[in-house]
CSV table of C-alpha atoms and ligand atoms in Angstrom, one decimal:
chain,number,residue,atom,x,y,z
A,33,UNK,CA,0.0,0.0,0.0
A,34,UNK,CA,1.6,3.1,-1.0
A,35,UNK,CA,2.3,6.2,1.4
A,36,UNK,CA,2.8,9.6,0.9
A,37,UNK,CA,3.4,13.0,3.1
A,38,UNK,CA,0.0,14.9,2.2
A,39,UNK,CA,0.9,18.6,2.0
A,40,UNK,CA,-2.1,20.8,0.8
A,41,UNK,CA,-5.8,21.4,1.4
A,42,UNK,CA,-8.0,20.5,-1.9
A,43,UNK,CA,-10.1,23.2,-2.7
A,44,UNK,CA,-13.1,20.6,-2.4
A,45,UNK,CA,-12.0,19.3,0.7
A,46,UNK,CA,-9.7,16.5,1.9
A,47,UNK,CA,-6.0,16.5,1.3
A,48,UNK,CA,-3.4,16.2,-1.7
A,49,UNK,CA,0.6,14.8,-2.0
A,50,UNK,CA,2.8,13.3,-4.5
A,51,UNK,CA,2.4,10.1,-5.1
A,52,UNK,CA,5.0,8.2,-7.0
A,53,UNK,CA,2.7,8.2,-10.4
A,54,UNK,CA,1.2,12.2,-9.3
A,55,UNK,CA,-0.6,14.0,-7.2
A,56,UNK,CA,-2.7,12.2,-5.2
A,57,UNK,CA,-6.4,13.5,-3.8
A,58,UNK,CA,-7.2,11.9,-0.7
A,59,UNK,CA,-10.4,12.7,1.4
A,60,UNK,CA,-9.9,12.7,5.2
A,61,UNK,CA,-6.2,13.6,5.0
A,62,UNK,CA,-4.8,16.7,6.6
A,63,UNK,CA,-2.2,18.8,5.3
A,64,UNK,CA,0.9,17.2,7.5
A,65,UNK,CA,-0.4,13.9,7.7
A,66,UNK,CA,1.7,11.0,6.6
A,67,UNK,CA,-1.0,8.5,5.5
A,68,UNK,CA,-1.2,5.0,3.9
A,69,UNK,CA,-4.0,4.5,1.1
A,70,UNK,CA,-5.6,2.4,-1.5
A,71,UNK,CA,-6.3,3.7,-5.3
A,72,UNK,CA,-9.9,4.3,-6.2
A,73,UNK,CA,-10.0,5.7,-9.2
A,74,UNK,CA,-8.0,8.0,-11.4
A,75,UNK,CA,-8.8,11.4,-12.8
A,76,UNK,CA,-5.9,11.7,-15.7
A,77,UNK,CA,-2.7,11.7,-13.9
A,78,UNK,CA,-4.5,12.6,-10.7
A,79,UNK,CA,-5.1,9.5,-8.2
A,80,UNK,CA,-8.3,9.5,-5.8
A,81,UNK,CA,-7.5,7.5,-2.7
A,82,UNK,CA,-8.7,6.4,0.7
A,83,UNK,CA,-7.0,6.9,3.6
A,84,UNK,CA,-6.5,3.3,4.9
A,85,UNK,CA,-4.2,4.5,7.7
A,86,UNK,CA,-2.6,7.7,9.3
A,87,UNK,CA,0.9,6.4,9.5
A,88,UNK,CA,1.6,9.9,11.8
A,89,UNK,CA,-0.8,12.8,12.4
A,90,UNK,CA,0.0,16.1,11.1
A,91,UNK,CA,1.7,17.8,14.1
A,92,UNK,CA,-1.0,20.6,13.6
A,93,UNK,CA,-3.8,18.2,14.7
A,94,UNK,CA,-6.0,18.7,17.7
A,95,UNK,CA,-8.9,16.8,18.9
A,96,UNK,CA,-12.0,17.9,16.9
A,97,UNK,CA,-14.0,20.0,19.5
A,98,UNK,CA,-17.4,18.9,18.1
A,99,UNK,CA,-18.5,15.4,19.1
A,100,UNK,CA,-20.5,15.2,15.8
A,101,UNK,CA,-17.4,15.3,13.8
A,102,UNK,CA,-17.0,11.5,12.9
A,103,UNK,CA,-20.6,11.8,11.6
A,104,UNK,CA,-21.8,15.0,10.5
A,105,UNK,CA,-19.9,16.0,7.2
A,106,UNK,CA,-19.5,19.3,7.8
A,107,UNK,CA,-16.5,20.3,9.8
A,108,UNK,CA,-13.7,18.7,7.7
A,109,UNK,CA,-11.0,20.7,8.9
A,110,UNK,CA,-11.9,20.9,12.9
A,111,UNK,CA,-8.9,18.5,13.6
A,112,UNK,CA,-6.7,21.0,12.4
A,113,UNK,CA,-5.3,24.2,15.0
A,114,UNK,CA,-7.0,27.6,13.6
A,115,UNK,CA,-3.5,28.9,12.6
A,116,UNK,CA,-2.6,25.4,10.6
A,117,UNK,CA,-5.7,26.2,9.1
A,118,UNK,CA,-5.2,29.7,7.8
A,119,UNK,CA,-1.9,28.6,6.3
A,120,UNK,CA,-3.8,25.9,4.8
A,121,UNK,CA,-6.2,27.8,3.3
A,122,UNK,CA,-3.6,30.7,2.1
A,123,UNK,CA,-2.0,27.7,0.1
A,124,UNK,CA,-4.6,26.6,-1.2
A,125,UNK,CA,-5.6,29.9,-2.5
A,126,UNK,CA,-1.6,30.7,-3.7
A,127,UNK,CA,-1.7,27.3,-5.8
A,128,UNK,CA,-5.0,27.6,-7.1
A,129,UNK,CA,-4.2,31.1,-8.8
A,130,UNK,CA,-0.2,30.6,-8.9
A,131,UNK,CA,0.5,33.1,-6.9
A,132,UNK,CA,4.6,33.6,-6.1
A,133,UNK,CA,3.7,33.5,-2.0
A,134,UNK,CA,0.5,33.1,0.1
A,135,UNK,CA,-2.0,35.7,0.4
A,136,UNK,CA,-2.5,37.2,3.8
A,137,UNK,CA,-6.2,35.8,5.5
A,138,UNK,CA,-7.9,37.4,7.5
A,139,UNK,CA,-9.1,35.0,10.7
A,140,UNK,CA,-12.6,35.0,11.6
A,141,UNK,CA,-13.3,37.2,14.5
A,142,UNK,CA,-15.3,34.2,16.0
A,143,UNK,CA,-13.5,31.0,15.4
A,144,UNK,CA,-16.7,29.2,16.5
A,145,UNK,CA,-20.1,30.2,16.6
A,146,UNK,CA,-19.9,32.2,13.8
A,147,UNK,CA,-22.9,30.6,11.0
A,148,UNK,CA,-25.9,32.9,10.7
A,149,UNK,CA,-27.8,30.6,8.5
A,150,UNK,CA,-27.7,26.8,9.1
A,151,UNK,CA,-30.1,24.0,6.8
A,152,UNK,CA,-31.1,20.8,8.0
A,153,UNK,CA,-32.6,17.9,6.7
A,154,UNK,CA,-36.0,16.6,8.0
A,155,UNK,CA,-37.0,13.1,7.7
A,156,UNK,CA,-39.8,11.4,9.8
A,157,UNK,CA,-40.1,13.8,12.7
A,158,UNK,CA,-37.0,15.2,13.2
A,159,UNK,CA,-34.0,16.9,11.4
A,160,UNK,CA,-30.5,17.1,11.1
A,161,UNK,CA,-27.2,17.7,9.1
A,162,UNK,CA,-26.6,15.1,5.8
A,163,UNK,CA,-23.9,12.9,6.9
A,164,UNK,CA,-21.0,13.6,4.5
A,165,UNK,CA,-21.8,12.3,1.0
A,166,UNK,CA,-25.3,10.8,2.0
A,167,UNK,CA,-28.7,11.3,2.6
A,168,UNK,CA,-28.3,10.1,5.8
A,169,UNK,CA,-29.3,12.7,8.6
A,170,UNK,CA,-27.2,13.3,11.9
A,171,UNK,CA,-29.7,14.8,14.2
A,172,UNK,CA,-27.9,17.8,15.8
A,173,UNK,CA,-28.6,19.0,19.2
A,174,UNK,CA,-25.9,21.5,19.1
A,175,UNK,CA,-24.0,22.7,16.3
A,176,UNK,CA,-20.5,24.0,17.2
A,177,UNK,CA,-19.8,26.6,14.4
A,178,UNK,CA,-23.6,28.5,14.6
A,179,UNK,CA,-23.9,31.1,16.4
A,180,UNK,CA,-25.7,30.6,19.8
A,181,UNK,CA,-29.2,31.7,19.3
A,182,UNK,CA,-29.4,29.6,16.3
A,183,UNK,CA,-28.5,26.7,18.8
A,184,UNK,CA,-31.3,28.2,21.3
A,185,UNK,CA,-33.8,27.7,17.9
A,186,UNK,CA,-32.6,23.7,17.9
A,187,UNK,CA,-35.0,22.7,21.1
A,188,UNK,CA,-38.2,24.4,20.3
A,189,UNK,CA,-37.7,23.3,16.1
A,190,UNK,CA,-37.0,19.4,17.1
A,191,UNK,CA,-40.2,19.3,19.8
A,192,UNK,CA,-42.2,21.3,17.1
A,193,UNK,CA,-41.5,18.5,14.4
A,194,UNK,CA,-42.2,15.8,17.4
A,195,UNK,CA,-45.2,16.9,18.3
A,196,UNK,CA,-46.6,18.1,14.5
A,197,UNK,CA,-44.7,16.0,12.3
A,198,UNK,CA,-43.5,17.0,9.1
A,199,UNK,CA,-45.8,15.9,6.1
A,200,UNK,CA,-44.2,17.5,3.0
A,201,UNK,CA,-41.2,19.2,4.4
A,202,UNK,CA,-37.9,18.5,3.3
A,203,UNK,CA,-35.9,21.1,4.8
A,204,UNK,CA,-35.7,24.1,7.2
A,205,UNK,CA,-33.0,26.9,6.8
A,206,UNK,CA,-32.7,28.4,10.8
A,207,UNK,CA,-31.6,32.2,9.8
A,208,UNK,CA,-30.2,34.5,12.3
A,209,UNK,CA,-29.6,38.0,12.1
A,210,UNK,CA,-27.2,38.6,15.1
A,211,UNK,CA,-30.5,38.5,17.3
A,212,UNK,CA,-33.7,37.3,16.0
A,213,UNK,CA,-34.1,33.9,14.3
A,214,UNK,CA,-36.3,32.8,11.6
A,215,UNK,CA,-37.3,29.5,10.3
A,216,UNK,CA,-37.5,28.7,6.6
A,217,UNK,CA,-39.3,25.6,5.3
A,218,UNK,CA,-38.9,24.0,1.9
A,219,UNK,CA,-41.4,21.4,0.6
A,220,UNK,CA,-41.0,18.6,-1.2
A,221,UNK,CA,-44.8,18.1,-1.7
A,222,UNK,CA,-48.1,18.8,-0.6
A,223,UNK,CA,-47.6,20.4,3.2
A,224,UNK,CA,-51.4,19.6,4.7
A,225,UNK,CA,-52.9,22.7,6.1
A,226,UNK,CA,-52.5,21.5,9.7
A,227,UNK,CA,-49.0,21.1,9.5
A,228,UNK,CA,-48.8,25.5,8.3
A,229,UNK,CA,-51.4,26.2,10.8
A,230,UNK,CA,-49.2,24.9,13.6
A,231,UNK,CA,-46.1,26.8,12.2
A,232,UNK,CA,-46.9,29.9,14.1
A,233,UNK,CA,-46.2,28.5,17.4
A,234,UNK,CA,-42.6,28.4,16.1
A,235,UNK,CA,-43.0,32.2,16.0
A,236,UNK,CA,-41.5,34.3,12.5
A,237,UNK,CA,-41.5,31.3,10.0
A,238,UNK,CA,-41.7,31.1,6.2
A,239,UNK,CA,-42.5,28.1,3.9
A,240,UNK,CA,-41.1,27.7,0.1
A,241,UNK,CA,-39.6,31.8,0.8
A,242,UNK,CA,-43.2,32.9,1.7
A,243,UNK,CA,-44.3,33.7,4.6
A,244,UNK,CA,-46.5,31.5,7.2
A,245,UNK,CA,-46.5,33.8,10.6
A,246,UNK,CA,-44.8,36.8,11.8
A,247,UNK,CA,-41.8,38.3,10.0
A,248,UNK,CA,-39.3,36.1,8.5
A,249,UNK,CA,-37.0,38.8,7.2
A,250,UNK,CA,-34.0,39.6,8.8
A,251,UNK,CA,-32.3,43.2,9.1
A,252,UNK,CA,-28.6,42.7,9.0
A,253,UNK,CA,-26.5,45.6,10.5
A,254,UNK,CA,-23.4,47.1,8.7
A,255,UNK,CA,-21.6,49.6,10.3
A,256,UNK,CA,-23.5,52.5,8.2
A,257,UNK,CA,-26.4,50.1,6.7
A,258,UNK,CA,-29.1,47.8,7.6
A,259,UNK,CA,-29.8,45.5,5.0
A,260,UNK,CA,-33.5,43.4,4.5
A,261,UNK,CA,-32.9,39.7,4.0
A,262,UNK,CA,-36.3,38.1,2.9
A,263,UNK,CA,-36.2,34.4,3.0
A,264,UNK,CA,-35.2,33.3,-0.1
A,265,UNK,CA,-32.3,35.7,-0.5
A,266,UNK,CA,-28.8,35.3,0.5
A,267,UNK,CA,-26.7,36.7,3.0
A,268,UNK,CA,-22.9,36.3,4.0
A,269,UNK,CA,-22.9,33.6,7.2
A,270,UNK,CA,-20.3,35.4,8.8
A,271,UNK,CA,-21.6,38.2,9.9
A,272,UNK,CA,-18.6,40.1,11.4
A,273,UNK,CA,-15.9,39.1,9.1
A,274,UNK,CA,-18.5,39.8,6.5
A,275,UNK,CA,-18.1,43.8,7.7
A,276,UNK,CA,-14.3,43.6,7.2
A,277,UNK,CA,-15.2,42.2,3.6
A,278,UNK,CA,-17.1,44.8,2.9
A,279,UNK,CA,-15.1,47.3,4.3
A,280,UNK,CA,-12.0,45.9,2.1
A,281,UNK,CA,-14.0,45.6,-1.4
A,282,UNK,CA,-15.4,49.0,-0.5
A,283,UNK,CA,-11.9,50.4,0.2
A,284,UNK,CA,-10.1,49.2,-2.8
A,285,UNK,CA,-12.9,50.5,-5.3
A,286,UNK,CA,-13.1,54.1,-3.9
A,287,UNK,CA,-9.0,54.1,-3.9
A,288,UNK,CA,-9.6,54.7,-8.3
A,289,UNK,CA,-12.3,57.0,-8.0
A,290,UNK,CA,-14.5,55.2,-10.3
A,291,UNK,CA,-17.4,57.1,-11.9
A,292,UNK,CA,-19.7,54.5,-12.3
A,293,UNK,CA,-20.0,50.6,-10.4
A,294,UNK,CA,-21.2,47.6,-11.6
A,295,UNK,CA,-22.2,45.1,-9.0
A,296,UNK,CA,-22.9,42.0,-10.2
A,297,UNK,CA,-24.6,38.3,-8.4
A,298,UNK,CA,-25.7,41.5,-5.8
A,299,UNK,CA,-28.2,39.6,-3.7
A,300,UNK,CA,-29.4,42.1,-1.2
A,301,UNK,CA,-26.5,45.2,-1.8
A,302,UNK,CA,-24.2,43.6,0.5
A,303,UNK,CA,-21.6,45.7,-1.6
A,304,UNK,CA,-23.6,47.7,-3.9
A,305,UNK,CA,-25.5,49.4,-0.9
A,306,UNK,CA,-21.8,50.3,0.7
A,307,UNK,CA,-20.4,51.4,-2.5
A,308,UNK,CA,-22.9,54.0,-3.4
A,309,UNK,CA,-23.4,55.2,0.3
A,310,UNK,CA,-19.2,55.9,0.4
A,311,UNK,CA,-18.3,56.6,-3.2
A,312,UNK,CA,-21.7,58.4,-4.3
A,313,UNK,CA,-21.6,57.5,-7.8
A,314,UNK,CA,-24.2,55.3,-9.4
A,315,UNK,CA,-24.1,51.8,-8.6
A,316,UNK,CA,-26.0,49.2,-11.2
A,317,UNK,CA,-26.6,45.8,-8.8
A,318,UNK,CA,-28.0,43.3,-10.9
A,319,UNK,CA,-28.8,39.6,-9.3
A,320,UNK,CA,-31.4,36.7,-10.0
A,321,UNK,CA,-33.7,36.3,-7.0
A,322,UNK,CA,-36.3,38.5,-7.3
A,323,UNK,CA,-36.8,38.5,-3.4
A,324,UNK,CA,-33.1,39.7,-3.0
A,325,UNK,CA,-33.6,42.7,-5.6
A,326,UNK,CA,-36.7,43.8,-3.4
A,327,UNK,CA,-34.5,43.9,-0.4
A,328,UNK,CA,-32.1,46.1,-2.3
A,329,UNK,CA,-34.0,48.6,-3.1
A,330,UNK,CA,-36.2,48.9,0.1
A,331,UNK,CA,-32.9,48.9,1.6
A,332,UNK,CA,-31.6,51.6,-1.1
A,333,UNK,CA,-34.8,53.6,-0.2
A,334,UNK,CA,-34.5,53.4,3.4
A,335,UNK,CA,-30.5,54.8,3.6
A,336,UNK,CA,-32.1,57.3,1.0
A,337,UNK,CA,-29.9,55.7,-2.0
A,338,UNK,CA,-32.6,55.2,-4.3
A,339,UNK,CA,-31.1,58.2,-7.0
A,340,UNK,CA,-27.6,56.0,-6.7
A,341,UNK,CA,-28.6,52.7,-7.0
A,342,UNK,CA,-30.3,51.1,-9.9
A,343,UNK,CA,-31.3,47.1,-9.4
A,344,UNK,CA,-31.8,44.3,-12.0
A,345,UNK,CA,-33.6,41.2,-11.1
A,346,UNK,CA,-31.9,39.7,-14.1
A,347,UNK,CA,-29.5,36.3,-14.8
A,348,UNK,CA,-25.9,37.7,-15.2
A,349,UNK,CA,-25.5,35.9,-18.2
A,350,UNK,CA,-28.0,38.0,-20.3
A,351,UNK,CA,-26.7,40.9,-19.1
A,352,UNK,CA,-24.7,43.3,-21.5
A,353,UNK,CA,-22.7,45.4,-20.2
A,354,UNK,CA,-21.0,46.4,-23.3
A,355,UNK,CA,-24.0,48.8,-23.6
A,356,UNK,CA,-22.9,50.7,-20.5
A,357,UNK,CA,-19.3,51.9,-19.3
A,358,UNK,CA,-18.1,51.0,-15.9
A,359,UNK,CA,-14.9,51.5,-14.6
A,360,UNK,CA,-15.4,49.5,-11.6
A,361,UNK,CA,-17.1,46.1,-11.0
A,362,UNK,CA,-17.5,43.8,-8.6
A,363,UNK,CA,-18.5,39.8,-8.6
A,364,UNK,CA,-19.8,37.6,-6.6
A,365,UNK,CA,-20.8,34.6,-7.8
A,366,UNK,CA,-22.2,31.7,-6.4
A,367,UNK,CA,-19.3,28.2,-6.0
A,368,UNK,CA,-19.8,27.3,-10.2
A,369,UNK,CA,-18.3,31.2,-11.0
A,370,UNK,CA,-18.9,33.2,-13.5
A,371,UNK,CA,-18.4,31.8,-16.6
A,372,UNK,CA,-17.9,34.1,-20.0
A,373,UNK,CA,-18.9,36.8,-17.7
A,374,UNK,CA,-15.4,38.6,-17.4
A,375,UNK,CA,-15.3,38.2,-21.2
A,376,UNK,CA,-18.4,40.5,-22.0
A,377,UNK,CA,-16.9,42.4,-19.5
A,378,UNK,CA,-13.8,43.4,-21.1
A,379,UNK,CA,-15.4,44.7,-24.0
A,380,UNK,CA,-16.0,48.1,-22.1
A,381,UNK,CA,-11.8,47.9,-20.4
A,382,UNK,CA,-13.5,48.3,-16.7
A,383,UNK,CA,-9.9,50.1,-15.1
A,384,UNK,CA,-11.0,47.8,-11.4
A,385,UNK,CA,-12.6,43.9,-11.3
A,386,UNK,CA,-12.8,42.5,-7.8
A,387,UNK,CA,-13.7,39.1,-8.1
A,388,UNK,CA,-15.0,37.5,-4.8
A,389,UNK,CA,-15.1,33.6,-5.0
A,390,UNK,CA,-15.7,30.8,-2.8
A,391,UNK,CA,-14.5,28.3,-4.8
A,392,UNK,CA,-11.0,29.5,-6.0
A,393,UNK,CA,-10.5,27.6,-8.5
A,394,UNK,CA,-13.4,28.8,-10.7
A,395,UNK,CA,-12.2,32.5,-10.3
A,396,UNK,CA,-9.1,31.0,-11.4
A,397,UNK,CA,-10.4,29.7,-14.9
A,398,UNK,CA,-12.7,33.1,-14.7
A,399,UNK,CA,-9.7,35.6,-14.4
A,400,UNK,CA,-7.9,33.7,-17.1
A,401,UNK,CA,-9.5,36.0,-19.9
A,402,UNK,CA,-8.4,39.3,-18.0
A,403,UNK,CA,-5.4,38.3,-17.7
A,404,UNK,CA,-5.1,37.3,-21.5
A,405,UNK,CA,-6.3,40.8,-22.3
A,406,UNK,CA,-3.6,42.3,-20.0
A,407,UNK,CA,-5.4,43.0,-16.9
A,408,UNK,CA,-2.7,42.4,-13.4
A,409,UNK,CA,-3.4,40.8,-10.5
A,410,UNK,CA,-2.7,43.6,-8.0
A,411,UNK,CA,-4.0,42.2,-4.7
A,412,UNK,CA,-5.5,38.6,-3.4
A,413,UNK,CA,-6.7,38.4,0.0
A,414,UNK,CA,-8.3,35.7,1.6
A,415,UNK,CA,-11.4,35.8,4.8
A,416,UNK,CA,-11.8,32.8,6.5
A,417,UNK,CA,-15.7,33.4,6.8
A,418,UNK,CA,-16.0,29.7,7.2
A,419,UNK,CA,-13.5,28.4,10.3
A,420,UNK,CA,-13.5,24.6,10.9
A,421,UNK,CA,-14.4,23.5,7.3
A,422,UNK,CA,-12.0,23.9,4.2
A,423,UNK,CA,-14.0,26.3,2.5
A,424,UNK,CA,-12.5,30.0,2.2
A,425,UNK,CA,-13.2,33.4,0.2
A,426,UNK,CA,-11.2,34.7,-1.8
A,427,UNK,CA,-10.8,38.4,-2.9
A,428,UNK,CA,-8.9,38.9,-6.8
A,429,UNK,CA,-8.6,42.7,-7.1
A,430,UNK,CA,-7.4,43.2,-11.0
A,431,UNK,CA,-6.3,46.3,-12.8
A,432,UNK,CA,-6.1,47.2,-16.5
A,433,UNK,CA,-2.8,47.5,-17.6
A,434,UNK,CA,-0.8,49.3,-20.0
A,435,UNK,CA,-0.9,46.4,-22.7
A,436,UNK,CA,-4.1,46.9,-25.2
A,437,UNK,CA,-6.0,50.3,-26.3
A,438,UNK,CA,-8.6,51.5,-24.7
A,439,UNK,CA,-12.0,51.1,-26.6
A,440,UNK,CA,-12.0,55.3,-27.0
A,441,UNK,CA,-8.6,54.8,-27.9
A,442,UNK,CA,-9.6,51.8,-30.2
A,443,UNK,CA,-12.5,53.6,-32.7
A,444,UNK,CA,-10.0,56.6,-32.9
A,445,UNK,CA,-7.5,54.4,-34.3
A,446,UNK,CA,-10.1,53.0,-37.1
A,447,UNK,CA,-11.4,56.0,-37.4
A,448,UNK,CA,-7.9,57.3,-38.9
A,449,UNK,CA,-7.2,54.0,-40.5
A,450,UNK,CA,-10.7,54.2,-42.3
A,451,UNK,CA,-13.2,51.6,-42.1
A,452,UNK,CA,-12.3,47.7,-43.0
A,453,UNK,CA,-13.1,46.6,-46.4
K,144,LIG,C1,-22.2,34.3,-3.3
K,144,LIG,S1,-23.8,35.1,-3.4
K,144,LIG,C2,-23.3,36.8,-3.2
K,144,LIG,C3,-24.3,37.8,-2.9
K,144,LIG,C4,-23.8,39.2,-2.4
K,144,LIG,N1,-22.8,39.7,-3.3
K,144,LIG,C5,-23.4,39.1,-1.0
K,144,LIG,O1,-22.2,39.4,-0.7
K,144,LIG,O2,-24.2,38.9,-0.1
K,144,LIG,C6,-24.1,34.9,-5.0
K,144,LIG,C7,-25.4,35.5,-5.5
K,144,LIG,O3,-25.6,35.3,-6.9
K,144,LIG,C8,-26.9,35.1,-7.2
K,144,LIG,N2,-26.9,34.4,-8.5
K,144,LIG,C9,-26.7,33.1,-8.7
K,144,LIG,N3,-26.6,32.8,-10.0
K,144,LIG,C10,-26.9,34.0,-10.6
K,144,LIG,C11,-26.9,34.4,-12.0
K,144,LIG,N4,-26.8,33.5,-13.0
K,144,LIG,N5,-27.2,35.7,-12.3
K,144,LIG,C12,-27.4,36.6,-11.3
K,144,LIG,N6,-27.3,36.3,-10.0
K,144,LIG,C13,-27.0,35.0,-9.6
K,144,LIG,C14,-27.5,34.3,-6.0
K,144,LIG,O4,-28.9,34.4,-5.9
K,144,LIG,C15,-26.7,35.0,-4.8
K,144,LIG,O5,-27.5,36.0,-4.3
């Protein structure tokens, strides 16, 4: 059985090597593990293992804190120290867009107890995490990375679904906005009406993102904003490292003085709000939940930005923004990326892109068009809004640069060469 030293964090989870025919890909592996495995398949050169045996545990190993570990797929990286798992996650972002050294990432304020939104499973008459790559569900009385009144929400949810059962429901997001929680239902069929009467005793509560009883949206605080989150829209999970993203994307787009912004995969402003409120230039968010573009603008209307900010409910993808010059944007896309976006992009020469990911490796392949077209890579920062599990964002800022004319620049040029015959 072969053995190798496994010394990075894969950007999906689990942990790669060299092997003595490649890289290897091996799920439960930590980065400084020495482990023993068996072949399972092979993805070109690439090998994908199991671990049969740790032959000797990464020094940076600690005793996973949650008891739900071994069972609950979540938390793949808990055995690791915080600090081993920074530098993990600042390799993983330095190999996935070949950066010369690691990026700088910013820790999470709250190394534990930091989700805002957590979804469970519910089965029968009760709920719980999927088990890692299953359907199976680990009920979870306590969940060690969500913040503590989500964990308050736990008791009252699992004697709710004892006591009323659970016809139709497949799953229930628990949403938090620092203080007040909210439930969120989905369906998976026909929900009989005695099951959504009883939903109010559960107190704000929202099935399929509308609403049973009381007020299941959320107002999330930034330091100069509150933001609406209605059910169905998204929100950051970290709430306080989501402020020093903000404050960072915000930052580094004011520092060009840009005329006009484009946000794009907004959700509810999280940046476009931000921007227009501290640049005061015109901000175009445009984002495909309709809920989420609602938010924005009662959001924009309530921090009187209504003049600054403009708001598309609209796929990014049919979006041209060729018809409109920007010299700023911003994107946010969900894990898949963005792809062809930055390419429509470039036809207007935008002199700023800040590309947030989640998944590296698709900003990676994203960016690759920018940087074809001459566009540097003047800053990557990483915020670990997601301790404990291998996940990590990742902030791109890229500039024009010198190489390629401007599109002003461009029709001049024809214009003196005459038209093309
Ligand atoms: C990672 S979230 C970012 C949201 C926001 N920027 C924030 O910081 O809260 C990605 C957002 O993209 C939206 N989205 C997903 N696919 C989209 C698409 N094809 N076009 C526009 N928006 C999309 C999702 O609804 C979600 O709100």
């Amino acid at each position: 059985m072969p053995e190798i030293d496994v010394t990075w964090l894969l950007p999906g989870g689990g942990g790669g090597g060299m092997g003595p025919d490649g890289p290897v890909r091996l799920l439960g592996a930590l980065p400084g593990d020495r482990v023993r495995y068996t072949e399972r398949s092979r993805q070109g050169r690439t090998v994908i293992g199991d671990v049969d045996e740790i032959v000797e545990p990464s020094p940076d190993r600690r005793a996973p804190p949650c008891p739900l570990t071994a069972r609950c797929g979540g938390c793949d990286l808990d055995a690791l120290r915080p600090e081993a798992q920074l530098r993990a996650k600042a390799a993983l972002i330095q190999h996935a867009l070949r950066l010369d050294s690691p990026p700088v990432v910013h820790p999470s304020p709250r190394p534990s107890g930091y989700r805002a939104r957590i979804k469970l499973g519910i089965s029968g008459r009760s709920a719980g995490y999927y088990a890692a790559r299953s359907h199976e569900l680990v009920p979870v009385p306590h969940c060690g990375i969500a913040r503590s009144e989500l964990n308050a929400a736990l008791p009252p949810l699992t004697r709710w679904l004892t006591e009323t059962g659970a016809d139709g429901l497949a799953e229930v997001e628990l949403r938090s906005d620092g203080e007040r929680v909210v439930y969120v239902f989905s369906s998976s069929g026909d929900v009989p009406r005695a099951v959504r009467d009883a939903m109010s005793a559960l107190g704000d509560v929202a099935l399929d993102g509308r609403r049973i009883a009381g007020d299941p949206s959320l107002e999330l605080r930034l330091p100069e904003l509150t933001l609406r989150a209605s059910p169905k829209a998204f929100y950051q999970v970290n709430l306080e490292l989501n402020a020093a993203l903000v404050r960072f994307v915000v930052e580094r787009i004011e520092r060009i003085e840009p005329t006009r912004i484009l946000d794009l995969y907004a959700g509810i402003g999280n940046f476009a709000l931000p921007l227009a409120h501290q640049t005061g230039v015109p901000v175009l968010a445009v984002e495909s939940e309709g809920q989420a573009i609602e938010d924005l603008k009662h959001s924009a209307a309530r921090a009187g930005l209504s003049e600054k900010v403009a708001a598309f409910s609209l796929p990014v993808e049919r979006l041209d923004p060729s018809r409109e010059a920007f010299d700023a944007v911003v994107l946010d896309p969900p894990r898949a990326g963005a792809p062809g976006v930055v390419d429509k992009l470039l036809r207007n020469r935008p002199r700023r892109l800040i590309y947030i990911a989640c998944y590296a490796p698709s900003a990676a392949r994203d960016l690759r068009p920018a940087l074809q077209a001459g566009y540097v890579v003047s800053e990557v920062v990483g915020f670990d809004l997601f301790p404990d599990t291998h996940h990590v964002e990742t902030v791109v800022v890229l500039d024009r640069g010198k190489r390629g004319p401007t599109p002003r620049k461009r029709s001049r040029e024809r214009r003196r060469r005459g038209p093309r015959t």
